[in-house]
Tab-separated table of C-alpha atoms in Angstrom:
chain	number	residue	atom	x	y	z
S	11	UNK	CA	129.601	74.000	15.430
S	12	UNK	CA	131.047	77.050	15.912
S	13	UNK	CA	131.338	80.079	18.042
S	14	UNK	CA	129.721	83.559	18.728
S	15	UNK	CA	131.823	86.707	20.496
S	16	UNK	CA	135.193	88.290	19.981
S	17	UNK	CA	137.507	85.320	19.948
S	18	UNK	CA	135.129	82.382	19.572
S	19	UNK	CA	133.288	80.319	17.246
S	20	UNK	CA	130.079	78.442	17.916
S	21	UNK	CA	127.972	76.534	16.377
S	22	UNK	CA	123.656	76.314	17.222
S	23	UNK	CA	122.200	74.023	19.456
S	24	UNK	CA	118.855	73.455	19.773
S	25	UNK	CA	115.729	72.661	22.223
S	26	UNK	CA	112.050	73.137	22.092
S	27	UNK	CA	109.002	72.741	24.427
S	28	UNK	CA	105.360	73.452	24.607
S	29	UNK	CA	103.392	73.334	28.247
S	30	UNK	CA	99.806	73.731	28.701
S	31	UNK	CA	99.746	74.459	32.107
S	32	UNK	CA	100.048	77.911	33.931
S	33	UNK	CA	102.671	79.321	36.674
S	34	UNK	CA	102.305	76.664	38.946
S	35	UNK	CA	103.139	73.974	35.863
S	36	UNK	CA	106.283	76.721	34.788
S	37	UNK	CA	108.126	76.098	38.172
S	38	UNK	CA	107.660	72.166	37.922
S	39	UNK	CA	109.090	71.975	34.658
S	40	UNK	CA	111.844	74.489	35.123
S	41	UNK	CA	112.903	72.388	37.635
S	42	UNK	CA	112.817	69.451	35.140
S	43	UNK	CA	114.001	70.859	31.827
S	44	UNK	CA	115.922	74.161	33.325
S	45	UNK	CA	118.945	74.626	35.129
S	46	UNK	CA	119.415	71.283	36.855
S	47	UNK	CA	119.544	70.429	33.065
S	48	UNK	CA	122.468	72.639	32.637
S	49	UNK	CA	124.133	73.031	35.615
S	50	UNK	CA	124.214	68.330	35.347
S	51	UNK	CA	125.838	68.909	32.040
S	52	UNK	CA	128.144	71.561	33.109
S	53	UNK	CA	129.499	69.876	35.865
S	54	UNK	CA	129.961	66.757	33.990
S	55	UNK	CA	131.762	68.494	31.215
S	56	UNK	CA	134.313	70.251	33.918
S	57	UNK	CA	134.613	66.369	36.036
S	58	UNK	CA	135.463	64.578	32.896
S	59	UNK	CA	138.007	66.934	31.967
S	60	UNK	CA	140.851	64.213	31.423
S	61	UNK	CA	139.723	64.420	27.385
S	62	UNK	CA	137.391	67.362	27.676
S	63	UNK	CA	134.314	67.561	25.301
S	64	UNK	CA	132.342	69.803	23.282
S	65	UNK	CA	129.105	70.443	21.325
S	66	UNK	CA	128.196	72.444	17.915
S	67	UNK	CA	126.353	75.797	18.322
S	68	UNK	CA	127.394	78.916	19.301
S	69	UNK	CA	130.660	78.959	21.269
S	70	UNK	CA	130.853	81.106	24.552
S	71	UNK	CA	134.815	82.462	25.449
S	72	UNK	CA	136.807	84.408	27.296
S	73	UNK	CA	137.742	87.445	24.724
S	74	UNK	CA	140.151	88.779	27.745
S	75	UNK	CA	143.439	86.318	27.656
S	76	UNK	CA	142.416	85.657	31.709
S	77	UNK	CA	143.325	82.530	32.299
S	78	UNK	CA	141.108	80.242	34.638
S	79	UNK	CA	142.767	78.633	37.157
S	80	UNK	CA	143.446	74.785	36.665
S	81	UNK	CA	142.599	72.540	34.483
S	82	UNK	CA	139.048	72.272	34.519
S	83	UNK	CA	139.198	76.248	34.090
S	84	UNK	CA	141.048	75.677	30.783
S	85	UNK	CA	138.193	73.346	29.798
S	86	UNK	CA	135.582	75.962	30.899
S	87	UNK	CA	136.785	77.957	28.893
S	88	UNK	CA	137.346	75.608	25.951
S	89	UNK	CA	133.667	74.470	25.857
S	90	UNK	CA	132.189	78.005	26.116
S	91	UNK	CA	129.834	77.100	29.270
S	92	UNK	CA	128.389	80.257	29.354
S	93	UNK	CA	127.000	79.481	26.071
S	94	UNK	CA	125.222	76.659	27.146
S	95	UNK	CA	122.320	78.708	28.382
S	96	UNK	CA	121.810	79.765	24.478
S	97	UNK	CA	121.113	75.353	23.956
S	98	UNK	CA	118.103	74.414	25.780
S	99	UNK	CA	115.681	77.197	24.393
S	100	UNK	CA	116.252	75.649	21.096
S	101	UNK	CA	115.138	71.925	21.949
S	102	UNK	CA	111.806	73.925	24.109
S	103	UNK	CA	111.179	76.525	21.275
S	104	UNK	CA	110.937	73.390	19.078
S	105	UNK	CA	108.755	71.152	21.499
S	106	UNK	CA	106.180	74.417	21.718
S	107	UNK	CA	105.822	75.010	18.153
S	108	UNK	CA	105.362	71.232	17.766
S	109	UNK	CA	102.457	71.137	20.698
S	110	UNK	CA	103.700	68.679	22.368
S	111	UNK	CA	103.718	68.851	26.562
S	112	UNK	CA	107.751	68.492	27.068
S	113	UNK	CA	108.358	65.004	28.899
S	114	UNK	CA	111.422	62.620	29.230
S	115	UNK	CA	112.124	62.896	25.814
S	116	UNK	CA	112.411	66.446	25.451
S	117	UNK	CA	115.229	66.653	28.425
S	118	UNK	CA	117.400	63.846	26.317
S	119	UNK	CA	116.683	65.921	23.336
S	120	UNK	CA	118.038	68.740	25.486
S	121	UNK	CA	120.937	66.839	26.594
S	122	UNK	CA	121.932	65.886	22.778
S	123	UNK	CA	121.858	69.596	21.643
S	124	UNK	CA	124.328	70.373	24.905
S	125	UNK	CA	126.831	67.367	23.579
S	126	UNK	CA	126.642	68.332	19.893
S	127	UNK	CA	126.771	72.125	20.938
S	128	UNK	CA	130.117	71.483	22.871
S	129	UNK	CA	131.262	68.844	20.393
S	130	UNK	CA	131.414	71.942	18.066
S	131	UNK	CA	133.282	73.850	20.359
S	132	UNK	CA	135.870	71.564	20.736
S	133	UNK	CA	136.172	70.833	17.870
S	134	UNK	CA	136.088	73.801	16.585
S	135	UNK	CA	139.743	75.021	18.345
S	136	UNK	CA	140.751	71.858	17.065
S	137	UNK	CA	140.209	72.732	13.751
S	138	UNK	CA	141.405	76.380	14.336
S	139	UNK	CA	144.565	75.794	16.441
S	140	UNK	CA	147.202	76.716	14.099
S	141	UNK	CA	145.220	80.355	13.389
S	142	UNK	CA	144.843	81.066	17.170
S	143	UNK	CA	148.284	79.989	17.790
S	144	UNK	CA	148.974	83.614	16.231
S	145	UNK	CA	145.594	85.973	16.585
S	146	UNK	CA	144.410	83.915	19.628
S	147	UNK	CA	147.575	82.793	21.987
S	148	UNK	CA	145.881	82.861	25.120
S	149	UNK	CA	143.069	80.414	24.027
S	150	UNK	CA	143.587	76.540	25.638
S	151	UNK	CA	144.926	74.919	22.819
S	152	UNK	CA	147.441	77.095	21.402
S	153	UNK	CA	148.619	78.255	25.578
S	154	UNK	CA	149.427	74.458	25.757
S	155	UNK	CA	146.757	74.363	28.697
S	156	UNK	CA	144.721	71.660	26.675
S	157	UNK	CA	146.246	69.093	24.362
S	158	UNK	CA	144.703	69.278	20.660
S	159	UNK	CA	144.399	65.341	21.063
S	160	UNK	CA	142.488	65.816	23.933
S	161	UNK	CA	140.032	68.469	22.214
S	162	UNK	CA	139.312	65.895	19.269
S	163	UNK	CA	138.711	63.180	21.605
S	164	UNK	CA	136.507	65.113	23.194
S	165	UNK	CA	135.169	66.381	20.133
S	166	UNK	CA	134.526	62.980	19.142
S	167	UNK	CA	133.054	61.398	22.260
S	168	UNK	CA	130.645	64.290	22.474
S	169	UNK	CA	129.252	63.589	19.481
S	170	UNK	CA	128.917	59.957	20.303
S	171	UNK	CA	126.911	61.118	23.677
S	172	UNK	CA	124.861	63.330	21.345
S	173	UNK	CA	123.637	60.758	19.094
S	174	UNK	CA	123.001	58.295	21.818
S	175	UNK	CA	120.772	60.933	23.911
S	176	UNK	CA	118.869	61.697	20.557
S	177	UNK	CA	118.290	57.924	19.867
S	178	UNK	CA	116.492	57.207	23.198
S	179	UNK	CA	115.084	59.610	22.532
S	180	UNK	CA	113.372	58.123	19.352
S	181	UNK	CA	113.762	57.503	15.820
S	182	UNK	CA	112.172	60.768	14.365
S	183	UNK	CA	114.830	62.630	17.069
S	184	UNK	CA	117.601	60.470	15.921
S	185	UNK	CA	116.351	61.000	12.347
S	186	UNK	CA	117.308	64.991	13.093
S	187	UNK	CA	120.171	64.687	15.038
S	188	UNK	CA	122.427	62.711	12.827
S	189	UNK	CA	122.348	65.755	10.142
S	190	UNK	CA	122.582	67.880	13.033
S	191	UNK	CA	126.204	66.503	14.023
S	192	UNK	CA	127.048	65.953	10.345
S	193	UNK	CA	126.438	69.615	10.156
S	194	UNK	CA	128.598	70.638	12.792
S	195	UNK	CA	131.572	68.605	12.067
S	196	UNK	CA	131.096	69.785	8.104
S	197	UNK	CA	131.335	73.379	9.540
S	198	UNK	CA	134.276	73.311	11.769
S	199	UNK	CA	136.645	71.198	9.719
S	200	UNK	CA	135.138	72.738	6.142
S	201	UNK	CA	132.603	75.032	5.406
S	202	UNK	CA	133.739	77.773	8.702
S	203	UNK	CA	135.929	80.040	6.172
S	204	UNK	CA	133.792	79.677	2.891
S	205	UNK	CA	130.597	81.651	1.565
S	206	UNK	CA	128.620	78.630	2.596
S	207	UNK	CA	129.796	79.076	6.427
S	208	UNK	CA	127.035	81.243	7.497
S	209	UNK	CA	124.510	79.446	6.194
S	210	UNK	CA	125.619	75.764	7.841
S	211	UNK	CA	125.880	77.653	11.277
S	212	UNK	CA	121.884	78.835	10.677
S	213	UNK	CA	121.307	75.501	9.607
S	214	UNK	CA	122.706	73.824	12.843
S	215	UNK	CA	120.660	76.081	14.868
S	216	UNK	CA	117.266	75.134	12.778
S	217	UNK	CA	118.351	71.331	13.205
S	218	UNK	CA	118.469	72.314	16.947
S	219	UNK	CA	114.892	73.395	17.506
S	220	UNK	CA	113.573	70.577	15.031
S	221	UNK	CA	115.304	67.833	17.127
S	222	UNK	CA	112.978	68.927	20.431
S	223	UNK	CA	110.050	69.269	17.872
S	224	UNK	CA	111.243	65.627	16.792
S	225	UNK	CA	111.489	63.813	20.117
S	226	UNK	CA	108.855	65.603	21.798
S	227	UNK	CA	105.998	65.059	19.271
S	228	UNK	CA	107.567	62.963	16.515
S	229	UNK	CA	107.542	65.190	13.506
S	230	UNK	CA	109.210	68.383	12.306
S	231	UNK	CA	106.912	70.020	9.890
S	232	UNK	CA	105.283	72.429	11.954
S	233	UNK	CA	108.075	73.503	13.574
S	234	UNK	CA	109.657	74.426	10.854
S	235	UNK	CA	108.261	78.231	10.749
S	236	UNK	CA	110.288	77.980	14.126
S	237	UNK	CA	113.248	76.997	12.618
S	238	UNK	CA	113.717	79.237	10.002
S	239	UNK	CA	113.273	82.388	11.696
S	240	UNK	CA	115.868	81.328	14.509
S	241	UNK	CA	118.364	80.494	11.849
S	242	UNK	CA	117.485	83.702	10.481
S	243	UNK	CA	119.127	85.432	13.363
S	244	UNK	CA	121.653	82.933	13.195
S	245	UNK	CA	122.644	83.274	9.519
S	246	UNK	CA	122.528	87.172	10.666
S	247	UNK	CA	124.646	87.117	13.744
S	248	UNK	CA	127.263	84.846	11.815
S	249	UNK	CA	128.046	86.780	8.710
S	250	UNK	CA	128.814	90.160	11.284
S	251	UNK	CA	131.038	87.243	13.908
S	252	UNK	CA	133.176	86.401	10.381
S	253	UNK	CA	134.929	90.260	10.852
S	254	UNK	CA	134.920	90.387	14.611
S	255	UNK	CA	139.183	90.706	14.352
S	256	UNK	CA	139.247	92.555	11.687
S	257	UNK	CA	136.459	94.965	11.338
S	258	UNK	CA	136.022	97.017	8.578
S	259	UNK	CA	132.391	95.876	7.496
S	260	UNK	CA	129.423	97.824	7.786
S	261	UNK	CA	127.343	95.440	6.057
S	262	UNK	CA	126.900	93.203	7.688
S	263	UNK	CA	125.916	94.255	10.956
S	264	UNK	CA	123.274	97.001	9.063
S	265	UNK	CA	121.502	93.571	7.351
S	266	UNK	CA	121.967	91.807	11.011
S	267	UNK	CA	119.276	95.163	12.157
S	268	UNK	CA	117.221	94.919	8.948
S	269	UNK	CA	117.108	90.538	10.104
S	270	UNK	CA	116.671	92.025	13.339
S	271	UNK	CA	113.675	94.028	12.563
S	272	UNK	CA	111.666	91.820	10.540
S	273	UNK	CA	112.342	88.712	13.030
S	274	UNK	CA	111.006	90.907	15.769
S	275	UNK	CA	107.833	91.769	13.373
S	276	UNK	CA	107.477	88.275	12.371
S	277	UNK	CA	107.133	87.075	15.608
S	278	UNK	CA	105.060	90.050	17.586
S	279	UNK	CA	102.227	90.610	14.815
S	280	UNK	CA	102.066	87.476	12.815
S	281	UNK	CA	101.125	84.580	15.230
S	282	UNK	CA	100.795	81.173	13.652
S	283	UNK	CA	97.991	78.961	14.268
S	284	UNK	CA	98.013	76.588	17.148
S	285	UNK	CA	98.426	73.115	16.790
S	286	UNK	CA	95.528	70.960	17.401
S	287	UNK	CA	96.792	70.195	20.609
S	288	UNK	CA	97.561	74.228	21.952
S	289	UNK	CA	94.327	75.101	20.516
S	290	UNK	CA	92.494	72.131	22.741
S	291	UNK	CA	94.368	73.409	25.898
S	292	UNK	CA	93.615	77.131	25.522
S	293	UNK	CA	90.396	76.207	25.277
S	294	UNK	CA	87.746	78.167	28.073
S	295	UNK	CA	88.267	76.274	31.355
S	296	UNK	CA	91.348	74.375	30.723
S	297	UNK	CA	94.331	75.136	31.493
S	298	UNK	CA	97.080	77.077	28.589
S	299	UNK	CA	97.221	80.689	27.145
S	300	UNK	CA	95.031	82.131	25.181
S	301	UNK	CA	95.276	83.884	21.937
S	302	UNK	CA	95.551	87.329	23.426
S	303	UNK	CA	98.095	86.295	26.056
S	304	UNK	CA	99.845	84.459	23.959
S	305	UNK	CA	100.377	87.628	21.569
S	306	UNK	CA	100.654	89.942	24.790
S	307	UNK	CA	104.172	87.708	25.707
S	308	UNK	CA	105.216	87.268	22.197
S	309	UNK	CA	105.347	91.012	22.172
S	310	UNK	CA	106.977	91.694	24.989
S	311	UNK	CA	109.757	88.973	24.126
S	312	UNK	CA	109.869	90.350	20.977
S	313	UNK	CA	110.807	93.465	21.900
S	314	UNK	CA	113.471	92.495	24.384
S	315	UNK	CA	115.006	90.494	21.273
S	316	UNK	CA	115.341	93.831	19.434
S	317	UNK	CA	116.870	95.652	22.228
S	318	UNK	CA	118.952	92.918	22.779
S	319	UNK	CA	120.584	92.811	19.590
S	320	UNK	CA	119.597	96.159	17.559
S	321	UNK	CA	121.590	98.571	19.673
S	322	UNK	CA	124.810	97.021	19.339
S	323	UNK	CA	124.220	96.162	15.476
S	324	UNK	CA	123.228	100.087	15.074
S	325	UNK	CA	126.726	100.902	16.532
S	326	UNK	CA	128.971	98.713	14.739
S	327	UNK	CA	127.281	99.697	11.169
S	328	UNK	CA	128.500	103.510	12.281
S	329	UNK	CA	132.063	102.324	13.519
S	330	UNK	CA	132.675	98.994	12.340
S	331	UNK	CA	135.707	98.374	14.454
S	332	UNK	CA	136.604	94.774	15.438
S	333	UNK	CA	136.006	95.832	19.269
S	334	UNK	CA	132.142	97.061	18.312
S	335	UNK	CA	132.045	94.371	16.013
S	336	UNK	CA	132.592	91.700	19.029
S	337	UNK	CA	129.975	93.316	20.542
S	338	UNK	CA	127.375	93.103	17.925
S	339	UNK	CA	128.404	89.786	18.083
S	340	UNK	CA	128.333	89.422	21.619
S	341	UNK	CA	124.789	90.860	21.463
S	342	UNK	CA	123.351	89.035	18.948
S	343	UNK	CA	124.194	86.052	20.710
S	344	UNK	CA	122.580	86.847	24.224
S	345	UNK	CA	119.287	87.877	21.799
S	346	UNK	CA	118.774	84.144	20.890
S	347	UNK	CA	117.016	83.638	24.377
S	348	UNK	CA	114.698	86.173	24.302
S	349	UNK	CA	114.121	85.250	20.151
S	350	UNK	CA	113.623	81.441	21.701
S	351	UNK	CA	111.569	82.413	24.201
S	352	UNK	CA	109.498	84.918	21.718
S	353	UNK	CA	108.729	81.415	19.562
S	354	UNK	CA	107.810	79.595	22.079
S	355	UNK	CA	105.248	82.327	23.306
S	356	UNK	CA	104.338	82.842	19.850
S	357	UNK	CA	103.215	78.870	19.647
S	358	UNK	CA	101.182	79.826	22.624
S	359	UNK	CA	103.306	77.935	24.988
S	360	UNK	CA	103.192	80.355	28.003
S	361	UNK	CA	105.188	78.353	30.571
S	362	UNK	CA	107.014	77.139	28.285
S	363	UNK	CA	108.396	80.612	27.067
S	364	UNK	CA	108.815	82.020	30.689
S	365	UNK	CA	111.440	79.068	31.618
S	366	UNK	CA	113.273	79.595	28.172
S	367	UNK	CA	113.526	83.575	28.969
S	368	UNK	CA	114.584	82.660	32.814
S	369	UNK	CA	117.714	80.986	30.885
S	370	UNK	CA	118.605	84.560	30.206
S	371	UNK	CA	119.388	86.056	33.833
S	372	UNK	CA	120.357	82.786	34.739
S	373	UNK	CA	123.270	82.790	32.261
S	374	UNK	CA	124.681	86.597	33.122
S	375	UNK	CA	124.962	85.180	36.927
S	376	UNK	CA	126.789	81.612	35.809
S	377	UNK	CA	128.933	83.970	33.658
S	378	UNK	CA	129.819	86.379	36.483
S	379	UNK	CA	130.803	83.660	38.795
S	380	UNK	CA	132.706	82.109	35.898
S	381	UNK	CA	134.932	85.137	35.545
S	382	UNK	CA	133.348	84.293	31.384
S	383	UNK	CA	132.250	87.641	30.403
S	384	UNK	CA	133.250	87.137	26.150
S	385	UNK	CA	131.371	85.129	23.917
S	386	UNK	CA	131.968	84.713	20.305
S	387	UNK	CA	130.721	83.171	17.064
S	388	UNK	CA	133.444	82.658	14.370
């Protein structure tokens, strides 16, 4: 995939829930599908770091040439972990909008998006080694921290674990995920530098939330409302990451706030109509969210998407220099939670959308502690 800040490239990732349950059901399955999720995957990534790995989605880096200490630092940084907390809400988005209660399935569909996701971002400095070698020269690869053979291996067994995780999860998941990694691999090594980049980064993300849709209630179609709108803001964030060393472009990040603005309308005043499952649950005396508190969160998440992201697209269309131009990156990229999150809500998955937007503070502190504070897209 690819990456999403100043001096990275990421590709999406995706995850989606629904739960009908209220706050007591949220803190059982954010203990199942949240940040033991991660945090597993994390550490695994950083333990294994004799041939690293990676997945596709948006990439997470250090934009400051700090090196981490060690080698599992240098693979830390490599992989974007940061960026990780961008992966789940995909897979749960997908699962809500689908109205399906998230189960075993969704946390392997989870764990696929999180292999493919870093796949890409191996992969992806793979692929860009010999550019960053002169605009990048603190990155892993070109520092010499990180072997390029090791980055393709790990490029390549991520991928592997991806598949594997989406095929117990079911055929309808592996169905999704296998044009998912295709995607990823066709961005990186092809499409990243062409007109048609953009538009295979949205299209990873989309494949994202459809694979939890997929293994969580075995079909796609309606999720795919879902979808588009989250690679929407993908497409958006994207084509304003392509001049984040550069600069230059005002363009871009003035049709990332016009994307910005309609997404946020889209998802605060036109609610979709519940799946025959959501609609069951939210029905008087059983447990869910109703219509009106359904709307009441999608609103609020909205709006926390659009201050998310709008501000820093505003000032980059006035001075598009690369530095603001990282940052409308930077911002668009920490938006996709609360956009996830929004969907979810939206789908009238209540729980479901509070663990998704718990990824977000969750994140910042991982990427404090990390000494990550740069993420980037292209």
């Amino acid at each position: 995939m690819s990456r999403t800040t100043a001096s990275v490239k990421a590709t999406p990732a995706p995850t989606g829930a629904t739960a009908t349950a209220g706050p007591a059901r949220a803190g059982t399955w954010a203990g199942r599908l949240g940040l033991p999720v991660l945090f597993t995957v994390a550490g695994s990534a950083l333990v294994g770091t004799a041939t690293g790995g990676t997945v596709p989605g948006d990439e997470v880096a250090s934009r400051t040439p700090r090196p981490h200490p060690g080698r599992a630092g240098a693979w830390a940084e490599l992989l974007r972990l940061p960026a990780l907390f961008t992966v789940p809400g995909d897979a749960l988005a997908g699962a809500a909008a689908a109205g399906a209660r998230p189960g075993p399935r969704t946390l392997l569909a989870i764990g696929s998006s999180v292999c493919l996701y870093e796949a890409g971002m191996a992969l992806n400095d793979w692929a860009d080694r010999a550019e960053d070698a002169v605009e990048r020269p603190h990155r892993p690869l070109p520092s010499g921290r990180i072997r390029p053979a090791a980055a393709l291996t790990a490029a390549v067994a991520l991928t592997g674990a991806g598949l594997a995780l989406a095929a117990g999860a079911g055929r309808p998941a592996l169905t999704v995920a296998a044009p998912l990694a295709a995607t990823v691999w066709a961005y990186d090594l092809a499409l990243k530098h062409t007109p048609a980049g953009p538009a295979a980064m949205a299209a990873t993300r989309g494949l994202d939330l459809l694979l939890g849709a997929a293994a969580t209630g075995g079909g796609t179609r309606a999720a795919l409302p879902s979808a588009a709108l989250l690679g929407s803001h993908t497409l958006a964030v994207t084509a304003v990451s392509r001049r984040e060393t550069t600069g230059g472009s005002a363009l871009a990040p003035l049709a990332a706030l016009a994307t910005t603005g309609a997404l946020t309308r889209l998802v605060t005043h036109r609610r979709t109509r519940l799946p025959a499952g959501r609609r069951a649950a939210a029905a008087p005396g059983l447990p869910g969210s109703g219509p009106a508190e359904g709307t009441a969160l999608a609103t609020a998440l909205g709006a926390a998407y659009a201050a998310t992201a709008a501000r820093p697209y505003f000032h980059a269309a006035l001075n598009p220099s690369p530095p603001l131009t990282q940052r409308a990156v930077g911002g668009g990229i920490r938006a996709t939670i609360p956009l996830q999150a929004a969907l979810a809500a939206r789908s009238g998955a209540t729980a479901t959308s509070l663990l998704v937007a718990a990824l977000a503070p969750a994140g910042r502190m991982f990427t404090r502690r990390a000494g990550m504070r740069k993420v980037s897209i292209t």
